[in-house]
Amino acid sequence: MLIGVDQESNTSIHSCEEIAEVPYHLQEEITEAYVIGYKGERIVIRNRLHNWNKPPTDFNKLDWIFYEKGIMRIGKIGNSIIRLIEADKMFEITVELLRRQPYFLVKNSG
């Protein structure tokens, strides 16, 4: 549920970008960190961080798609616009779209 904000605040879409493996979202380098497990063992965590130098994206391109597919309802509470989105279907639709068009969310990508 998005309350008083649009798709630009829908950080779940970043997960869709990662699942679809879009080329712009993550840094190429792998970062390592260490945590200590509950038995005192040292555990290595390898991860790729977000690419902060990526091209600007426009998550609002998805707004009409979600509405048109019937997975998002729009309403109001007070002065706030509410977007209620079926998360599982949002993931399916967005990941499939990004696998077909990896740059769909990049601004000015058509």
Tab-separated table of N, CA and C in Angstrom:
chain	number	residue	atom	x	y	z
A	1	MET	N	0.842	-1.170	0.000
A	1	MET	CA	0.000	0.000	0.000
A	1	MET	C	0.888	1.233	0.000
A	2	LEU	N	0.620	2.122	-0.923
A	2	LEU	CA	1.307	3.411	-0.968
A	2	LEU	C	0.310	4.468	-0.506
A	3	ILE	N	0.679	5.220	0.510
A	3	ILE	CA	-0.214	6.224	1.079
A	3	ILE	C	0.380	7.605	0.837
A	4	GLY	N	-0.269	8.386	-0.016
A	4	GLY	CA	0.155	9.762	-0.265
A	4	GLY	C	1.419	9.882	-1.102
A	5	VAL	N	1.869	8.772	-1.697
A	5	VAL	CA	3.054	8.788	-2.553
A	5	VAL	C	2.750	7.997	-3.826
A	6	ASP	N	3.607	8.164	-4.818
A	6	ASP	CA	3.409	7.430	-6.073
A	6	ASP	C	4.421	6.291	-6.178
A	7	GLN	N	4.535	5.704	-7.355
A	7	GLN	CA	5.411	4.543	-7.552
A	7	GLN	C	6.889	4.862	-7.314
A	8	GLU	N	7.273	6.131	-7.379
A	8	GLU	CA	8.669	6.491	-7.113
A	8	GLU	C	9.089	6.073	-5.701
A	9	SER	N	8.127	5.953	-4.792
A	9	SER	CA	8.419	5.537	-3.416
A	9	SER	C	8.246	4.046	-3.207
A	10	ASN	N	7.922	3.314	-4.258
A	10	ASN	CA	7.700	1.872	-4.169
A	10	ASN	C	9.040	1.152	-4.285
A	11	THR	N	9.724	1.008	-3.161
A	11	THR	CA	11.068	0.421	-3.179
A	11	THR	C	11.054	-1.068	-3.503
A	12	SER	N	9.888	-1.708	-3.484
A	12	SER	CA	9.795	-3.111	-3.911
A	12	SER	C	10.236	-3.275	-5.356
A	13	ILE	N	10.101	-2.224	-6.129
A	13	ILE	CA	10.478	-2.294	-7.543
A	13	ILE	C	11.976	-2.537	-7.692
A	14	HIS	N	12.772	-2.089	-6.725
A	14	HIS	CA	14.214	-2.389	-6.773
A	14	HIS	C	14.449	-3.897	-6.724
A	15	SER	N	13.642	-4.604	-5.944
A	15	SER	CA	13.765	-6.069	-5.906
A	15	SER	C	13.459	-6.668	-7.267
A	16	CYS	N	12.462	-6.113	-7.946
A	16	CYS	CA	12.129	-6.594	-9.293
A	16	CYS	C	13.302	-6.370	-10.244
A	17	GLU	N	13.966	-5.210	-10.116
A	17	GLU	CA	15.136	-4.925	-10.952
A	17	GLU	C	16.227	-5.968	-10.695
A	18	GLU	N	16.431	-6.332	-9.433
A	18	GLU	CA	17.465	-7.308	-9.100
A	18	GLU	C	17.102	-8.694	-9.618
A	19	ILE	N	15.855	-9.109	-9.442
A	19	ILE	CA	15.430	-10.422	-9.915
A	19	ILE	C	15.559	-10.510	-11.433
A	20	ALA	N	15.166	-9.435	-12.134
A	20	ALA	CA	15.238	-9.414	-13.599
A	20	ALA	C	16.669	-9.207	-14.099
A	21	GLU	N	17.580	-8.887	-13.186
A	21	GLU	CA	18.993	-8.654	-13.510
A	21	GLU	C	19.179	-7.569	-14.567
A	22	VAL	N	18.499	-6.427	-14.356
A	22	VAL	CA	18.697	-5.311	-15.275
A	22	VAL	C	20.150	-4.858	-15.181
A	23	PRO	N	20.739	-4.406	-16.282
A	23	PRO	CA	22.179	-4.135	-16.307
A	23	PRO	C	22.633	-2.887	-15.556
A	24	TYR	N	21.727	-2.019	-15.158
A	24	TYR	CA	22.123	-0.735	-14.577
A	24	TYR	C	22.003	-0.679	-13.058
A	25	HIS	N	21.342	-1.624	-12.441
A	25	HIS	CA	20.920	-1.480	-11.048
A	25	HIS	C	22.021	-1.730	-10.014
A	26	LEU	N	22.871	-2.711	-10.225
A	26	LEU	CA	23.877	-3.066	-9.221
A	26	LEU	C	25.290	-2.778	-9.709
A	27	GLN	N	26.183	-2.500	-8.764
A	27	GLN	CA	27.588	-2.315	-9.100
A	27	GLN	C	28.170	-3.645	-9.568
A	28	GLU	N	29.180	-3.578	-10.401
A	28	GLU	CA	29.842	-4.797	-10.878
A	28	GLU	C	30.644	-5.481	-9.782
A	29	GLU	N	31.282	-4.682	-8.913
A	29	GLU	CA	32.152	-5.233	-7.884
A	29	GLU	C	31.330	-5.944	-6.818
A	30	ILE	N	31.910	-7.001	-6.286
A	30	ILE	CA	31.294	-7.714	-5.166
A	30	ILE	C	31.928	-7.200	-3.883
A	31	THR	N	31.087	-6.846	-2.939
A	31	THR	CA	31.534	-6.342	-1.649
A	31	THR	C	31.439	-7.473	-0.634
A	32	GLU	N	32.448	-7.576	0.218
A	32	GLU	CA	32.433	-8.594	1.259
A	32	GLU	C	32.305	-7.929	2.620
A	33	ALA	N	31.508	-8.544	3.459
A	33	ALA	CA	31.376	-8.118	4.851
A	33	ALA	C	31.396	-9.384	5.709
A	34	TYR	N	31.682	-9.216	6.960
A	34	TYR	CA	31.747	-10.351	7.870
A	34	TYR	C	30.779	-10.124	9.018
A	35	VAL	N	30.107	-11.175	9.399
A	35	VAL	CA	29.265	-11.139	10.588
A	35	VAL	C	29.672	-12.314	11.471
A	36	ILE	N	29.344	-12.198	12.727
A	36	ILE	CA	29.643	-13.268	13.669
A	36	ILE	C	28.341	-14.007	13.961
A	37	GLY	N	28.334	-15.305	13.714
A	37	GLY	CA	27.163	-16.135	13.963
A	37	GLY	C	26.930	-16.349	15.449
A	38	TYR	N	25.812	-16.955	15.784
A	38	TYR	CA	25.460	-17.129	17.195
A	38	TYR	C	26.397	-18.085	17.933
A	39	LYS	N	27.150	-18.908	17.186
A	39	LYS	CA	28.140	-19.796	17.815
A	39	LYS	C	29.533	-19.174	17.800
A	40	GLY	N	29.626	-17.912	17.394
A	40	GLY	CA	30.902	-17.229	17.361
A	40	GLY	C	31.667	-17.394	16.060
A	41	GLU	N	31.091	-18.114	15.109
A	41	GLU	CA	31.774	-18.323	13.831
A	41	GLU	C	31.687	-17.062	12.955
A	42	ARG	N	32.727	-16.887	12.165
A	42	ARG	CA	32.799	-15.742	11.251
A	42	ARG	C	32.160	-16.154	9.922
A	43	ILE	N	31.175	-15.390	9.471
A	43	ILE	CA	30.433	-15.696	8.246
A	43	ILE	C	30.702	-14.591	7.231
A	44	VAL	N	31.097	-14.987	6.031
A	44	VAL	CA	31.367	-14.028	4.963
A	44	VAL	C	30.072	-13.792	4.187
A	45	ILE	N	29.735	-12.537	4.007
A	45	ILE	CA	28.567	-12.155	3.217
A	45	ILE	C	29.087	-11.437	1.976
A	46	ARG	N	28.752	-11.963	0.802
A	46	ARG	CA	29.154	-11.327	-0.457
A	46	ARG	C	27.914	-10.734	-1.104
A	47	ASN	N	28.040	-9.505	-1.554
A	47	ASN	CA	26.884	-8.806	-2.094
A	47	ASN	C	27.322	-7.778	-3.115
A	48	ARG	N	26.429	-7.451	-4.016
A	48	ARG	CA	26.650	-6.333	-4.940
A	48	ARG	C	25.756	-5.193	-4.478
A	49	LEU	N	26.342	-4.028	-4.313
A	49	LEU	CA	25.606	-2.859	-3.826
A	49	LEU	C	24.873	-2.154	-4.966
A	50	HIS	N	23.919	-1.317	-4.589
A	50	HIS	CA	23.218	-0.515	-5.584
A	50	HIS	C	24.213	0.395	-6.309
A	51	ASN	N	23.988	0.574	-7.577
A	51	ASN	CA	24.814	1.470	-8.389
A	51	ASN	C	24.251	2.877	-8.253
A	52	TRP	N	24.913	3.711	-7.490
A	52	TRP	CA	24.411	5.079	-7.262
A	52	TRP	C	24.697	5.980	-8.454
A	53	ASN	N	25.466	5.497	-9.422
A	53	ASN	CA	25.737	6.273	-10.632
A	53	ASN	C	24.872	5.812	-11.806
A	54	LYS	N	23.846	5.044	-11.521
A	54	LYS	CA	22.977	4.525	-12.579
A	54	LYS	C	22.189	5.659	-13.247
A	55	PRO	N	21.659	5.396	-14.438
A	55	PRO	CA	20.823	6.409	-15.075
A	55	PRO	C	19.539	6.610	-14.267
A	56	PRO	N	18.935	7.805	-14.355
A	56	PRO	CA	17.697	8.043	-13.607
A	56	PRO	C	16.570	7.136	-14.094
A	57	THR	N	15.769	6.676	-13.147
A	57	THR	CA	14.657	5.791	-13.480
A	57	THR	C	13.324	6.498	-13.221
A	58	ASP	N	12.270	5.926	-13.786
A	58	ASP	CA	10.916	6.466	-13.629
A	58	ASP	C	9.979	5.315	-13.303
A	59	PHE	N	9.803	5.039	-12.005
A	59	PHE	CA	8.933	3.951	-11.577
A	59	PHE	C	7.466	4.242	-11.874
A	60	ASN	N	7.126	5.509	-12.081
A	60	ASN	CA	5.732	5.860	-12.382
A	60	ASN	C	5.275	5.325	-13.736
A	61	LYS	N	6.208	4.868	-14.572
A	61	LYS	CA	5.817	4.218	-15.828
A	61	LYS	C	4.974	2.982	-15.554
A	62	LEU	N	5.108	2.414	-14.364
A	62	LEU	CA	4.378	1.194	-14.011
A	62	LEU	C	2.972	1.468	-13.499
A	63	ASP	N	2.683	2.688	-13.110
A	63	ASP	CA	1.412	3.017	-12.471
A	63	ASP	C	0.219	2.599	-13.332
A	64	TRP	N	0.183	3.035	-14.569
A	64	TRP	CA	-0.939	2.723	-15.444
A	64	TRP	C	-0.991	1.222	-15.749
A	65	ILE	N	0.168	0.604	-15.886
A	65	ILE	CA	0.215	-0.840	-16.160
A	65	ILE	C	-0.445	-1.607	-15.011
A	66	PHE	N	-0.097	-1.276	-13.783
A	66	PHE	CA	-0.694	-1.951	-12.626
A	66	PHE	C	-2.204	-1.735	-12.602
A	67	TYR	N	-2.617	-0.506	-12.867
A	67	TYR	CA	-4.051	-0.181	-12.848
A	67	TYR	C	-4.783	-0.919	-13.967
A	68	GLU	N	-4.201	-0.879	-15.161
A	68	GLU	CA	-4.823	-1.512	-16.324
A	68	GLU	C	-4.931	-3.036	-16.154
A	69	LYS	N	-3.937	-3.648	-15.518
A	69	LYS	CA	-3.943	-5.101	-15.302
A	69	LYS	C	-4.877	-5.505	-14.151
A	70	GLY	N	-5.428	-4.516	-13.458
A	70	GLY	CA	-6.368	-4.797	-12.382
A	70	GLY	C	-5.730	-5.241	-11.083
A	71	ILE	N	-4.438	-4.966	-10.905
A	71	ILE	CA	-3.762	-5.385	-9.668
A	71	ILE	C	-3.568	-4.222	-8.701
A	72	MET	N	-4.043	-3.031	-9.096
A	72	MET	CA	-3.914	-1.860	-8.233
A	72	MET	C	-5.253	-1.130	-8.192
A	73	ARG	N	-5.651	-0.807	-6.987
A	73	ARG	CA	-6.833	0.036	-6.806
A	73	ARG	C	-6.373	1.369	-6.239
A	74	ILE	N	-7.042	2.422	-6.640
A	74	ILE	CA	-6.693	3.769	-6.176
A	74	ILE	C	-7.888	4.338	-5.413
A	75	GLY	N	-7.622	4.900	-4.261
A	75	GLY	CA	-8.668	5.505	-3.448
A	75	GLY	C	-8.101	6.681	-2.669
A	76	LYS	N	-8.851	7.133	-1.684
A	76	LYS	CA	-8.411	8.261	-0.862
A	76	LYS	C	-8.713	7.994	0.602
A	77	ILE	N	-7.813	8.452	1.421
A	77	ILE	CA	-8.059	8.563	2.851
A	77	ILE	C	-7.717	10.003	3.196
A	78	GLY	N	-8.694	10.761	3.595
A	78	GLY	CA	-8.473	12.193	3.823
A	78	GLY	C	-8.016	12.840	2.532
A	79	ASN	N	-6.892	13.518	2.578
A	79	ASN	CA	-6.340	14.157	1.385
A	79	ASN	C	-5.295	13.298	0.677
A	80	SER	N	-5.063	12.093	1.189
A	80	SER	CA	-4.014	11.238	0.628
A	80	SER	C	-4.573	10.264	-0.400
A	81	ILE	N	-3.883	10.170	-1.532
A	81	ILE	CA	-4.195	9.159	-2.535
A	81	ILE	C	-3.595	7.836	-2.051
A	82	ILE	N	-4.384	6.776	-2.121
A	82	ILE	CA	-3.959	5.444	-1.698
A	82	ILE	C	-3.845	4.557	-2.930
A	83	ARG	N	-2.740	3.840	-3.045
A	83	ARG	CA	-2.568	2.828	-4.081
A	83	ARG	C	-2.414	1.487	-3.378
A	84	LEU	N	-3.386	0.605	-3.573
A	84	LEU	CA	-3.348	-0.718	-2.984
A	84	LEU	C	-3.000	-1.700	-4.098
A	85	ILE	N	-1.828	-2.325	-3.986
A	85	ILE	CA	-1.278	-3.147	-5.071
A	85	ILE	C	-1.132	-4.589	-4.585
A	86	GLU	N	-1.537	-5.536	-5.432
A	86	GLU	CA	-1.315	-6.946	-5.133
A	86	GLU	C	0.166	-7.237	-5.394
A	87	ALA	N	0.926	-7.401	-4.327
A	87	ALA	CA	2.382	-7.474	-4.426
A	87	ALA	C	2.869	-8.642	-5.277
A	88	ASP	N	2.274	-9.825	-5.112
A	88	ASP	CA	2.754	-10.974	-5.880
A	88	ASP	C	2.588	-10.750	-7.375
A	89	LYS	N	1.467	-10.189	-7.765
A	89	LYS	CA	1.222	-9.917	-9.185
A	89	LYS	C	2.090	-8.764	-9.687
A	90	MET	N	2.338	-7.769	-8.809
A	90	MET	CA	3.224	-6.665	-9.167
A	90	MET	C	4.612	-7.208	-9.501
A	91	PHE	N	5.101	-8.146	-8.683
A	91	PHE	CA	6.411	-8.744	-8.941
A	91	PHE	C	6.400	-9.506	-10.262
A	92	GLU	N	5.394	-10.335	-10.483
A	92	GLU	CA	5.317	-11.118	-11.716
A	92	GLU	C	5.331	-10.220	-12.947
A	93	ILE	N	4.466	-9.225	-12.952
A	93	ILE	CA	4.335	-8.327	-14.105
A	93	ILE	C	5.611	-7.536	-14.329
A	94	THR	N	6.161	-6.969	-13.263
A	94	THR	CA	7.339	-6.102	-13.394
A	94	THR	C	8.568	-6.896	-13.802
A	95	VAL	N	8.793	-8.053	-13.196
A	95	VAL	CA	9.962	-8.869	-13.543
A	95	VAL	C	9.858	-9.324	-14.997
A	96	GLU	N	8.693	-9.788	-15.410
A	96	GLU	CA	8.520	-10.222	-16.802
A	96	GLU	C	8.778	-9.066	-17.771
A	97	LEU	N	8.242	-7.900	-17.451
A	97	LEU	CA	8.449	-6.719	-18.295
A	97	LEU	C	9.929	-6.362	-18.389
A	98	LEU	N	10.623	-6.373	-17.253
A	98	LEU	CA	12.043	-6.000	-17.240
A	98	LEU	C	12.924	-7.049	-17.907
A	99	ARG	N	12.523	-8.282	-17.879
A	99	ARG	CA	13.291	-9.306	-18.598
A	99	ARG	C	13.166	-9.105	-20.103
A	100	ARG	N	11.996	-8.654	-20.555
A	100	ARG	CA	11.794	-8.382	-21.989
A	100	ARG	C	12.421	-7.048	-22.400
A	101	GLN	N	12.299	-6.037	-21.536
A	101	GLN	CA	12.787	-4.686	-21.830
A	101	GLN	C	13.585	-4.183	-20.618
A	102	PRO	N	14.855	-4.575	-20.492
A	102	PRO	CA	15.635	-4.261	-19.299
A	102	PRO	C	15.748	-2.762	-18.975
A	103	TYR	N	15.610	-1.916	-19.982
A	103	TYR	CA	15.741	-0.475	-19.741
A	103	TYR	C	14.390	0.234	-19.668
A	104	PHE	N	13.310	-0.506	-19.507
A	104	PHE	CA	11.979	0.095	-19.490
A	104	PHE	C	11.846	1.191	-18.442
A	105	LEU	N	12.405	1.003	-17.274
A	105	LEU	CA	12.252	1.974	-16.186
A	105	LEU	C	13.220	3.143	-16.259
A	106	VAL	N	14.176	3.083	-17.168
A	106	VAL	CA	15.130	4.188	-17.316
A	106	VAL	C	14.406	5.360	-17.983
A	107	LYS	N	14.563	6.539	-17.417
A	107	LYS	CA	13.914	7.722	-17.989
A	107	LYS	C	14.350	7.909	-19.445
A	108	ASN	N	13.412	8.338	-20.254
A	108	ASN	CA	13.642	8.624	-21.673
A	108	ASN	C	14.097	7.400	-22.460
A	109	SER	N	13.733	6.187	-21.999
A	109	SER	CA	14.123	4.997	-22.729
A	109	SER	C	13.070	4.575	-23.742
A	110	GLY	N	11.938	5.286	-23.746
A	110	GLY	CA	10.861	4.916	-24.664
A	110	GLY	C	10.021	3.911	-23.995
